[in-house]
PDB file of C-alpha atoms in Angstrom:
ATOM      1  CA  UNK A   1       0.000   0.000   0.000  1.00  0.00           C
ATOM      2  CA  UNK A   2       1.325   3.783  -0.818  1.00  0.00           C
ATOM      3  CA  UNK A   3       1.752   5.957   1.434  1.00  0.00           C
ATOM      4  CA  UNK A   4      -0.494   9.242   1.544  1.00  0.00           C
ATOM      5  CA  UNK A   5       0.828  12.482   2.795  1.00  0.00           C
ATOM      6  CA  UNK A   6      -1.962  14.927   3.748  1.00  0.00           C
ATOM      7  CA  UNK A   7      -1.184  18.831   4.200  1.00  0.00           C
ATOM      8  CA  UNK A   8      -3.707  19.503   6.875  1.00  0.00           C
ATOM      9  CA  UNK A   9      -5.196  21.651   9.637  1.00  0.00           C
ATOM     10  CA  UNK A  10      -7.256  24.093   7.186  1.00  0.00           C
ATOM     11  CA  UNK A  11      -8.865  23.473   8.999  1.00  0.00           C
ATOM     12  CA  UNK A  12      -8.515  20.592  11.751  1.00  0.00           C
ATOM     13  CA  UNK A  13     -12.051  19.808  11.602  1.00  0.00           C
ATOM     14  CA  UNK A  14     -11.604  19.461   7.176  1.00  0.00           C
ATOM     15  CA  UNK A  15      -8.265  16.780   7.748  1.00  0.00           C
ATOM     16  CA  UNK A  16     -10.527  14.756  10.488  1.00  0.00           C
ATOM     17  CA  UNK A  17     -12.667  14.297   7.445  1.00  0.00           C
ATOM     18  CA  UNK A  18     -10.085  13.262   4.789  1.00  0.00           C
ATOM     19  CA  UNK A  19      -8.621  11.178   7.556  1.00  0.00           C
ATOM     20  CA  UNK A  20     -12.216   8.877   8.161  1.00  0.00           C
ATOM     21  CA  UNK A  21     -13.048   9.123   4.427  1.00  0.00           C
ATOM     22  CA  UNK A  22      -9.804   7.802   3.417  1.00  0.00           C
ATOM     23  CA  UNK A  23      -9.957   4.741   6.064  1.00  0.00           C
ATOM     24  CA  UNK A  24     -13.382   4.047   5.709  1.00  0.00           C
ATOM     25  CA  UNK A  25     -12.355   3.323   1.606  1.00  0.00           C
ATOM     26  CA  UNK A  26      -9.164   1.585   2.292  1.00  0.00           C
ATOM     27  CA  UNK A  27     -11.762  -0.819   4.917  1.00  0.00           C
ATOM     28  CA  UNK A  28     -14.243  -1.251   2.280  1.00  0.00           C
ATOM     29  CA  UNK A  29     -12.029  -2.223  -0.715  1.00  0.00           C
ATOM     30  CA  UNK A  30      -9.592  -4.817   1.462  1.00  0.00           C
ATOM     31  CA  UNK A  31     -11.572  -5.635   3.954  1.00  0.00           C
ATOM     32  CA  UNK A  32     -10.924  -6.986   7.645  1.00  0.00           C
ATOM     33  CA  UNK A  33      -8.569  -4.779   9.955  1.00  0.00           C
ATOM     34  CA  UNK A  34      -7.097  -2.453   7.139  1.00  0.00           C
ATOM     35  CA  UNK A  35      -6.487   1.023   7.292  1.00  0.00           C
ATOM     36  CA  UNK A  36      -4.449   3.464   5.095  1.00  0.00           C
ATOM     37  CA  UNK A  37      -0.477   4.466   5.625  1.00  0.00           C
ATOM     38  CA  UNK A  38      -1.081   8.057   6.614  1.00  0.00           C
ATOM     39  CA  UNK A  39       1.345  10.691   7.373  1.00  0.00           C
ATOM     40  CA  UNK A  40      -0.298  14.312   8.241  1.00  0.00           C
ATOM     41  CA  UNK A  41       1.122  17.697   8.390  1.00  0.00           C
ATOM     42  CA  UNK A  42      -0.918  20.144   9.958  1.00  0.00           C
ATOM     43  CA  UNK A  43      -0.526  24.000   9.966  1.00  0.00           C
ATOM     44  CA  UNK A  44      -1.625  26.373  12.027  1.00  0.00           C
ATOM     45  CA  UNK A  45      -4.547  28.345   9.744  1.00  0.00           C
ATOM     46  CA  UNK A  46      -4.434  31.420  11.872  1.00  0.00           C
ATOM     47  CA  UNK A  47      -1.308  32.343  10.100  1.00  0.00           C
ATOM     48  CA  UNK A  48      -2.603  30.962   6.515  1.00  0.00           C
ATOM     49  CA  UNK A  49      -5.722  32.430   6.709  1.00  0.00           C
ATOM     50  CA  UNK A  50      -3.979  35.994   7.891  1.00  0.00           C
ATOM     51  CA  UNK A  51      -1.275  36.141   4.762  1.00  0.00           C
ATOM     52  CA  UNK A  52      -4.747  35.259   2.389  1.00  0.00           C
ATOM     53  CA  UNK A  53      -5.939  37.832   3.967  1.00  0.00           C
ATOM     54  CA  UNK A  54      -2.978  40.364   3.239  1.00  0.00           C
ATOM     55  CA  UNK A  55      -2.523  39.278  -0.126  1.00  0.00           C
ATOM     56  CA  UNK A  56       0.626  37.626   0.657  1.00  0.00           C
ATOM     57  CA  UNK A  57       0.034  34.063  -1.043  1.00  0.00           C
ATOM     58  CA  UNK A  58       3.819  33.873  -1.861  1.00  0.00           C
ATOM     59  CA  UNK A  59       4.305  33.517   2.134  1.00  0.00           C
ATOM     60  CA  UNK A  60       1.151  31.189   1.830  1.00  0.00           C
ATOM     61  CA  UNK A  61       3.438  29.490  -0.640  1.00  0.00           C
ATOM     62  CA  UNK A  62       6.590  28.925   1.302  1.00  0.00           C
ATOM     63  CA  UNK A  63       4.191  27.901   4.180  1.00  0.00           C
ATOM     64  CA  UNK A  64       2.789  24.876   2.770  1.00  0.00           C
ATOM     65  CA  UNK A  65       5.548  24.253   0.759  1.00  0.00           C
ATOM     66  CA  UNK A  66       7.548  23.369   4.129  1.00  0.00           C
ATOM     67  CA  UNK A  67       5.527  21.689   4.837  1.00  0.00           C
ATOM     68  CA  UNK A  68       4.974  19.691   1.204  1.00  0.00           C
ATOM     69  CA  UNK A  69       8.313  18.916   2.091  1.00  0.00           C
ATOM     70  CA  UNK A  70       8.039  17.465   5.877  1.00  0.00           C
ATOM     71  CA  UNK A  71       5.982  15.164   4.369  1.00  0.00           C
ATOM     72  CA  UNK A  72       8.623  14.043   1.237  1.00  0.00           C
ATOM     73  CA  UNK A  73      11.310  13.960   4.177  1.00  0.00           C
ATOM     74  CA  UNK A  74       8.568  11.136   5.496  1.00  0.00           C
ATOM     75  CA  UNK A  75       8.502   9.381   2.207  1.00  0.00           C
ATOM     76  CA  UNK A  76       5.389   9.574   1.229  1.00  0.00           C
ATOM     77  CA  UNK A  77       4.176   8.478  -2.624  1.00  0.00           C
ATOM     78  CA  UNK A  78       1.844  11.031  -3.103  1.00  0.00           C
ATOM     79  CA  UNK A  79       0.411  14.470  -1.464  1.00  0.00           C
ATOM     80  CA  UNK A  80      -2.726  15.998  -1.016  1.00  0.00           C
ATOM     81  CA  UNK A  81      -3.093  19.399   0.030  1.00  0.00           C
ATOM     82  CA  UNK A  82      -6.491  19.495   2.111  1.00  0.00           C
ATOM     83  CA  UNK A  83      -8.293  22.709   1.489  1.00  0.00           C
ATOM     84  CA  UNK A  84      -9.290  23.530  -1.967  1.00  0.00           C
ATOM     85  CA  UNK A  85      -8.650  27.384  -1.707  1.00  0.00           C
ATOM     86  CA  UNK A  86      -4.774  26.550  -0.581  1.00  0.00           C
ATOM     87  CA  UNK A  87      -4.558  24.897  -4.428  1.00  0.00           C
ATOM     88  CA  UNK A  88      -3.691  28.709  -5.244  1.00  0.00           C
ATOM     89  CA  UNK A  89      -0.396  27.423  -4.324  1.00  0.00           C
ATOM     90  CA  UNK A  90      -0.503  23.744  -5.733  1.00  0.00           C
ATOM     91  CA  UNK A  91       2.066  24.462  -8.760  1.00  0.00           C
ATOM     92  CA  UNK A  92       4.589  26.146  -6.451  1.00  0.00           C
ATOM     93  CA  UNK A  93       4.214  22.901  -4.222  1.00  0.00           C
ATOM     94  CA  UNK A  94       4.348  20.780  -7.176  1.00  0.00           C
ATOM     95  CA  UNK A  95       7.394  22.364  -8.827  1.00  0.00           C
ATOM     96  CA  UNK A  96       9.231  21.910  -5.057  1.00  0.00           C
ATOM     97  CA  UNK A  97       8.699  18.262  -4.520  1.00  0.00           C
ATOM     98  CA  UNK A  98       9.695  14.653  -5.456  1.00  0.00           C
ATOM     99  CA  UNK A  99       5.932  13.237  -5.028  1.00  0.00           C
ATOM    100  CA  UNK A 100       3.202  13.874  -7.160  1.00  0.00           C
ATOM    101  CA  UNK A 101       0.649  16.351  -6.185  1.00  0.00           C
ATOM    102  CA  UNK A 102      -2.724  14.981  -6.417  1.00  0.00           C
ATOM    103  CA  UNK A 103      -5.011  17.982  -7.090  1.00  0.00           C
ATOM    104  CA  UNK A 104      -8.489  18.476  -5.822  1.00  0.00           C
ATOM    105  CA  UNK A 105      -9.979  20.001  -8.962  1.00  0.00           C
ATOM    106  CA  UNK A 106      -8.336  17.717 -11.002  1.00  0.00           C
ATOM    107  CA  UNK A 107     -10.011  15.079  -9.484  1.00  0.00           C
ATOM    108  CA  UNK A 108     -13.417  16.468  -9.069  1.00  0.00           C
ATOM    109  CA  UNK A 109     -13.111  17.487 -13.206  1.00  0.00           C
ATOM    110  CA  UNK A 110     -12.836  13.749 -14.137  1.00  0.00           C
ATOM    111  CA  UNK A 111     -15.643  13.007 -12.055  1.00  0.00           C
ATOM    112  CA  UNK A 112     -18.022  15.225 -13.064  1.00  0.00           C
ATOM    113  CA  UNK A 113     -16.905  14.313 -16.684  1.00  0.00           C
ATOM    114  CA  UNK A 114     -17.525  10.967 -16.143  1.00  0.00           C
ATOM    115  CA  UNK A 115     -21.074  11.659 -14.864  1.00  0.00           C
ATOM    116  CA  UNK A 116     -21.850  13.046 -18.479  1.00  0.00           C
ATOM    117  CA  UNK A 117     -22.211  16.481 -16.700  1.00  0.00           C
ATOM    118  CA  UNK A 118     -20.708  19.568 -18.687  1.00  0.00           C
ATOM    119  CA  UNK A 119     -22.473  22.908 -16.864  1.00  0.00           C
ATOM    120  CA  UNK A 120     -21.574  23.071 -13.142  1.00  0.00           C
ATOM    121  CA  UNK A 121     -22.301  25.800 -10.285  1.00  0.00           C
ATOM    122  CA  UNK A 122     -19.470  26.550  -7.812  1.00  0.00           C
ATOM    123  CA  UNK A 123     -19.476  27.324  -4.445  1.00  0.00           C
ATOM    124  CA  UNK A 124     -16.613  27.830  -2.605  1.00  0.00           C
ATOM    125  CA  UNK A 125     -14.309  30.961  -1.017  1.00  0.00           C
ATOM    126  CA  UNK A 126     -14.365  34.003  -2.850  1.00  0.00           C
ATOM    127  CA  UNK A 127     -10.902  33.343  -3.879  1.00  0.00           C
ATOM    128  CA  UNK A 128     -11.908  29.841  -5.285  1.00  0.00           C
ATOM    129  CA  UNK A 129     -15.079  30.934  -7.031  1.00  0.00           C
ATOM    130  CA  UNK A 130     -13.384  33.940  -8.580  1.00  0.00           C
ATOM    131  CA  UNK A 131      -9.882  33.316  -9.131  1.00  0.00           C
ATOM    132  CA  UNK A 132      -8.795  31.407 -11.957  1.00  0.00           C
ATOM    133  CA  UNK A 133      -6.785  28.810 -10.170  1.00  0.00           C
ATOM    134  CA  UNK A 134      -9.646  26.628  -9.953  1.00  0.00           C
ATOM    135  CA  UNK A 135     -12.084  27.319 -12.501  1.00  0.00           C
ATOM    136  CA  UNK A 136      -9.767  27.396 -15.183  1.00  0.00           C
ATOM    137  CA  UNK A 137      -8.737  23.628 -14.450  1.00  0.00           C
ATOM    138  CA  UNK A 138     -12.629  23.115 -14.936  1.00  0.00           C
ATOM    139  CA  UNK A 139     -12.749  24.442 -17.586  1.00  0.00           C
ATOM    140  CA  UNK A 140      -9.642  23.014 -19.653  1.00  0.00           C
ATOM    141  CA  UNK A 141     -12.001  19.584 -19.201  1.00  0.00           C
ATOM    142  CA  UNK A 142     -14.406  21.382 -21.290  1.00  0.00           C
ATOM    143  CA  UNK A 143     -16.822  22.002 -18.081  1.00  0.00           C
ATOM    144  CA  UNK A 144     -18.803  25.222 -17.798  1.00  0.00           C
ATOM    145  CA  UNK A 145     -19.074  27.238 -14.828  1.00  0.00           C
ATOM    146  CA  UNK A 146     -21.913  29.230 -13.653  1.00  0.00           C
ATOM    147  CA  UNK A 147     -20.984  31.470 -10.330  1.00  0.00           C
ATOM    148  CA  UNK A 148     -23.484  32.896  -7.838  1.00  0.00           C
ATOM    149  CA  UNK A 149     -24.397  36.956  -8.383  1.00  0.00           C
ATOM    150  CA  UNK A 150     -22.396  39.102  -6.386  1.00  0.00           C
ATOM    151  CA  UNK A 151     -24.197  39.250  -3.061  1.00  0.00           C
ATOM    152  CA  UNK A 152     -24.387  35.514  -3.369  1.00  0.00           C
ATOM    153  CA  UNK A 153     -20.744  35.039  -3.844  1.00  0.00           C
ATOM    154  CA  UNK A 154     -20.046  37.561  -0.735  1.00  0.00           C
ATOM    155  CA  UNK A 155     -22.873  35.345   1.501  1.00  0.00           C
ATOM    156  CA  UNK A 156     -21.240  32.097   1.026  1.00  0.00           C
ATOM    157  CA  UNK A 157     -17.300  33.155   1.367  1.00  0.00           C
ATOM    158  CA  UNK A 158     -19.139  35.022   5.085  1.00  0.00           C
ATOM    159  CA  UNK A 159     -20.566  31.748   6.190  1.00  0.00           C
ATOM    160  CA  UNK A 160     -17.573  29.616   5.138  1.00  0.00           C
ATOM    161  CA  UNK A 161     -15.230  32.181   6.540  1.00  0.00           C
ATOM    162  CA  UNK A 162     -17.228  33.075   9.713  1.00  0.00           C
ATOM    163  CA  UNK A 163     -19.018  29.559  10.318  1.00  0.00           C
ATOM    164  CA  UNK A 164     -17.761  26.575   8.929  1.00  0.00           C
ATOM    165  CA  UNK A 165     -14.404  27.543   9.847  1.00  0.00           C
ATOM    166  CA  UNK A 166     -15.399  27.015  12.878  1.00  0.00           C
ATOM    167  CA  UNK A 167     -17.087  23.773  12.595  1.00  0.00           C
ATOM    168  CA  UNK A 168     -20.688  25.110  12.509  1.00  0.00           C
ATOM    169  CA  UNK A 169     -23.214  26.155  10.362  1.00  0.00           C
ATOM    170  CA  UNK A 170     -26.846  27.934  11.023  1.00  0.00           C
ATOM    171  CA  UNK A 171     -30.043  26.521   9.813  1.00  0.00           C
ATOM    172  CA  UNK A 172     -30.230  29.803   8.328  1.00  0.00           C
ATOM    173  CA  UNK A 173     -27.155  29.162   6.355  1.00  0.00           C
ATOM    174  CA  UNK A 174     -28.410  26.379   5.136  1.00  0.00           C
ATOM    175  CA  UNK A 175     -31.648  27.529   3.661  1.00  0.00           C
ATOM    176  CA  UNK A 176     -29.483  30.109   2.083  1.00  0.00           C
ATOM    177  CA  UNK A 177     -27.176  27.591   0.429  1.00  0.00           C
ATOM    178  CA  UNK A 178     -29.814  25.804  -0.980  1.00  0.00           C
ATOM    179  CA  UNK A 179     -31.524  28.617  -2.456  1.00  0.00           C
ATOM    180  CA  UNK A 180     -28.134  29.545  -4.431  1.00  0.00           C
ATOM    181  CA  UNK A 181     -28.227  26.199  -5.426  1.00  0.00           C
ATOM    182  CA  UNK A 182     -31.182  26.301  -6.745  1.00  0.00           C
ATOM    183  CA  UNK A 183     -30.667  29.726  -8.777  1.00  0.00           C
ATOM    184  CA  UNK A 184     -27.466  28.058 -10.156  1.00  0.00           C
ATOM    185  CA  UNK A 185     -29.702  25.994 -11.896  1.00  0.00           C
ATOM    186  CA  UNK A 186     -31.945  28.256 -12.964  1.00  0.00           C
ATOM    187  CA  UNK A 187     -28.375  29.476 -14.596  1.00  0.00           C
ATOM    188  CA  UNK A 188     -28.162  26.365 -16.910  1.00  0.00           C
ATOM    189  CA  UNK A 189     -26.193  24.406 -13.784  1.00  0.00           C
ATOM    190  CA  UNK A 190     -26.475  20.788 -14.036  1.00  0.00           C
ATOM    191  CA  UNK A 191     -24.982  19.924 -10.487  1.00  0.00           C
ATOM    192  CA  UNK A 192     -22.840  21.803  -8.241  1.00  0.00           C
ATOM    193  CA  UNK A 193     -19.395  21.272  -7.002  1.00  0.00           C
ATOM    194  CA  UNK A 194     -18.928  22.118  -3.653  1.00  0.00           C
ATOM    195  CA  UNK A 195     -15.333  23.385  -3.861  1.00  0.00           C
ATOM    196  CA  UNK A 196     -14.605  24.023  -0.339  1.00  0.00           C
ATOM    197  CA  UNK A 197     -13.772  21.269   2.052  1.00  0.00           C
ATOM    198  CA  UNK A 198     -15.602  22.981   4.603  1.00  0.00           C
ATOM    199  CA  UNK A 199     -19.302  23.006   2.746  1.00  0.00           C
ATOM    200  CA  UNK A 200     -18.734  19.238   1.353  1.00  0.00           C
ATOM    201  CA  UNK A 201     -17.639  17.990   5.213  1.00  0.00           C
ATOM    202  CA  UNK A 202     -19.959  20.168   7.568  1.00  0.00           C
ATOM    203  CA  UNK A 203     -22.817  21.579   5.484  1.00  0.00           C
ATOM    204  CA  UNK A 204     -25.735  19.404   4.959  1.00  0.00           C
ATOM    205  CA  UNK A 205     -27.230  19.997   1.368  1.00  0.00           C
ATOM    206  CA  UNK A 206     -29.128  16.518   1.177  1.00  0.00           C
ATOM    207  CA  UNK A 207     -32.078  18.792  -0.096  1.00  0.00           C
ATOM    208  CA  UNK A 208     -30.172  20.278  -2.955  1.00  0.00           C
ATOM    209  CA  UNK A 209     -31.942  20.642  -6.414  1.00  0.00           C
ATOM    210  CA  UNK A 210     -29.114  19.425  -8.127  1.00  0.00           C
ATOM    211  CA  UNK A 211     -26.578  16.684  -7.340  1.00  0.00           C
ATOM    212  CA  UNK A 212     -23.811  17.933  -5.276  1.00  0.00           C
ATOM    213  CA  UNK A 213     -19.509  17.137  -6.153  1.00  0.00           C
ATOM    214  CA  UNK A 214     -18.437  16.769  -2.864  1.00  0.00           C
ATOM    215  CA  UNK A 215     -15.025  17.970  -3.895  1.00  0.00           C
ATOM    216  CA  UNK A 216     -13.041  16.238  -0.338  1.00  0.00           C
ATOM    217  CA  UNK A 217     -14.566  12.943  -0.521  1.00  0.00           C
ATOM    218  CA  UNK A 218     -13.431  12.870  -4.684  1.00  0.00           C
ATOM    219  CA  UNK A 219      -9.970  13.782  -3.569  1.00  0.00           C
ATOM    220  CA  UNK A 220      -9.740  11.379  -1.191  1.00  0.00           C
ATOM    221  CA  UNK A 221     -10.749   9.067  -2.664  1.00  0.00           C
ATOM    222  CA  UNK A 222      -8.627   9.763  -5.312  1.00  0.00           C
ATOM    223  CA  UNK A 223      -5.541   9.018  -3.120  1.00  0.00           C
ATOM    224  CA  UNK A 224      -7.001   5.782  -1.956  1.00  0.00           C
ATOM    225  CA  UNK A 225      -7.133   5.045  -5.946  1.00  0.00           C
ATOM    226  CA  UNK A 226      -3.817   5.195  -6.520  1.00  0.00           C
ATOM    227  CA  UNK A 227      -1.866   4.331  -2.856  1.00  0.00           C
ATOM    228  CA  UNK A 228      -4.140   0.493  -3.403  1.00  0.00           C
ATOM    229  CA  UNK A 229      -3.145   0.729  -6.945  1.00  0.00           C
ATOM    230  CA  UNK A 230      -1.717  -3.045  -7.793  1.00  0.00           C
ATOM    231  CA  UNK A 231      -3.322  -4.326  -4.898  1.00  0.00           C
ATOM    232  CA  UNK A 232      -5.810  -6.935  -4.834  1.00  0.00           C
ATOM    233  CA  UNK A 233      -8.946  -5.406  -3.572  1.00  0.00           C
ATOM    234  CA  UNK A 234     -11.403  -8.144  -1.617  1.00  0.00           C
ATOM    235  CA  UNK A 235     -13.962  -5.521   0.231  1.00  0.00           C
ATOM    236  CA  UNK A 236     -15.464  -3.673  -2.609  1.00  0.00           C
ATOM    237  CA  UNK A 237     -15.232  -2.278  -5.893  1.00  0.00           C
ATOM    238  CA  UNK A 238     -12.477   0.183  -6.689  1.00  0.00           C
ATOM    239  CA  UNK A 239     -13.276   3.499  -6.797  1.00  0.00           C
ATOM    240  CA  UNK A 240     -14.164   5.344  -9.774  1.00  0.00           C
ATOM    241  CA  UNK A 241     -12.567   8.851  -9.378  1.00  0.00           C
ATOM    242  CA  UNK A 242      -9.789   8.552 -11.578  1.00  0.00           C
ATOM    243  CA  UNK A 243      -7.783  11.631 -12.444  1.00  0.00           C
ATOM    244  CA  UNK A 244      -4.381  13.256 -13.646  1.00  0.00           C
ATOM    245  CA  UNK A 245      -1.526  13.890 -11.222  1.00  0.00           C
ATOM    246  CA  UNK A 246      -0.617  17.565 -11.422  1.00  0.00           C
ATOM    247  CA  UNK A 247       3.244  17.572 -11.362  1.00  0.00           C
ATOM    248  CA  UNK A 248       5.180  20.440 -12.940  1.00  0.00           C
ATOM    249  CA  UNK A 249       9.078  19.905 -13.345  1.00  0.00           C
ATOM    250  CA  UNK A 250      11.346  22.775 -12.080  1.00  0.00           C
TER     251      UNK A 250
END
């Protein structure tokens, strides 16, 4: 079994999640006592989420690239950064280590691909819905993207920011993500992709109008993909999230 290095703590709450999803797959596909080789490092997202906040993503950068490279130090086979906004800085991670980066939107593009899905709404941070980081890897898979208006956009960056950062979320907050949902798809919006680790671990959208990418369970599943890869799986069926490691060479 590969080893899978997770880049963590943005936040804590967001890694616990990768952490169960990941085990719970590695459990299903081999069965009995089996769990996955895991090594985690986990920042400290007051600092992150302060340099985001400044504008300084080049010390956001050298941040997780440290620790990118803790984790290569640990010989792991692969790495997965677990917050979708931090994949700002996935090519300067990419371009510093041995391993391959395994990148969220990557992943979730081949899956919603595969679900013969071409128009998707986005919800996410204000820097993931309207920064090109993200979208624009949509995109090159030939997926539309239809964004919230304005007020919309500002309303879910203030309850992922001011809510599910901290591991909670209003009823009120709910309702309010479900109408946006719903006037995605009054935008031509297919299904959604909930690109924030946050909204696909802690908010509950079971009453969505449209079928929800839960962008942290594709990406980690995506790891468990390729650390059983080769292995004889007797639990369950391997997973179908397939997707193209995004290495760049210095």
């Amino acid at each position: 079994m590969k080893k899978i290095g997770l880049i963590g703590g943005m936040t804590w709450a967001t890694t616990e999640g990768y952490y169960r999803i990941i085990n719970e797959c590695v459990q299903q596909r081999l069965g009995g006592l089996h769990s996955a080789r895991i090594v985690v490092s986990s920042l400290d997202f007051a600092e992150l989420e302060q340099q985001q906040r400044l504008g300084d993503w080049n010390r956001v950068a050298d941040i997780v690239c440290a620790a990118a490279a803790d984790l290569e130090r640990a010989q792991v086979d692969m790495v997965l950064i677990c917050s979708n906004t931090m994949h700002k800085v996935a090519d300067a991670v990419a371009q510093r280590i041995c391993p391959p980066l395994l990148h969220v939107a990557e992943a979730t593009a081949r899956s919603v691909r595969a679900a013969g899905i071409d128009t998707v709404g986005l919800l996410g941070t204000r820097y993931t819905m309207c920064q090109d980081f993200y979208t624009g890897i949509l995109e090159s898979h030939g997926i539309r993207v239809v964004l919230p208006n304005s007020s919309d956009i500002g309303a879910v960056n203030s309850v992922i920011v001011n809510e599910l950062y901290d591991g909670t979320a209003s009823p009120t907050s709910r309702e309010d993500f479900l109408r946006i949902i719903s006037g995605l798809g009054d935008k031509g919006a297919q299904a959604v992709v909930t690109a924030s680790a946050q909204v696909a671990l802690l908010m509950d959208v079971s009453g969505s109008r449209l079928p929800v990418f839960d962008t942290a369970r594709i990406h980690a599943e995506a790891a468990v993909d390729l650390a059983l890869s080769g292995m004889e799986q007797t639990g369950g069926q391997p997973g179908t999230h397939r997707m193209r490691l995004r290495r760049t060479t210095p």
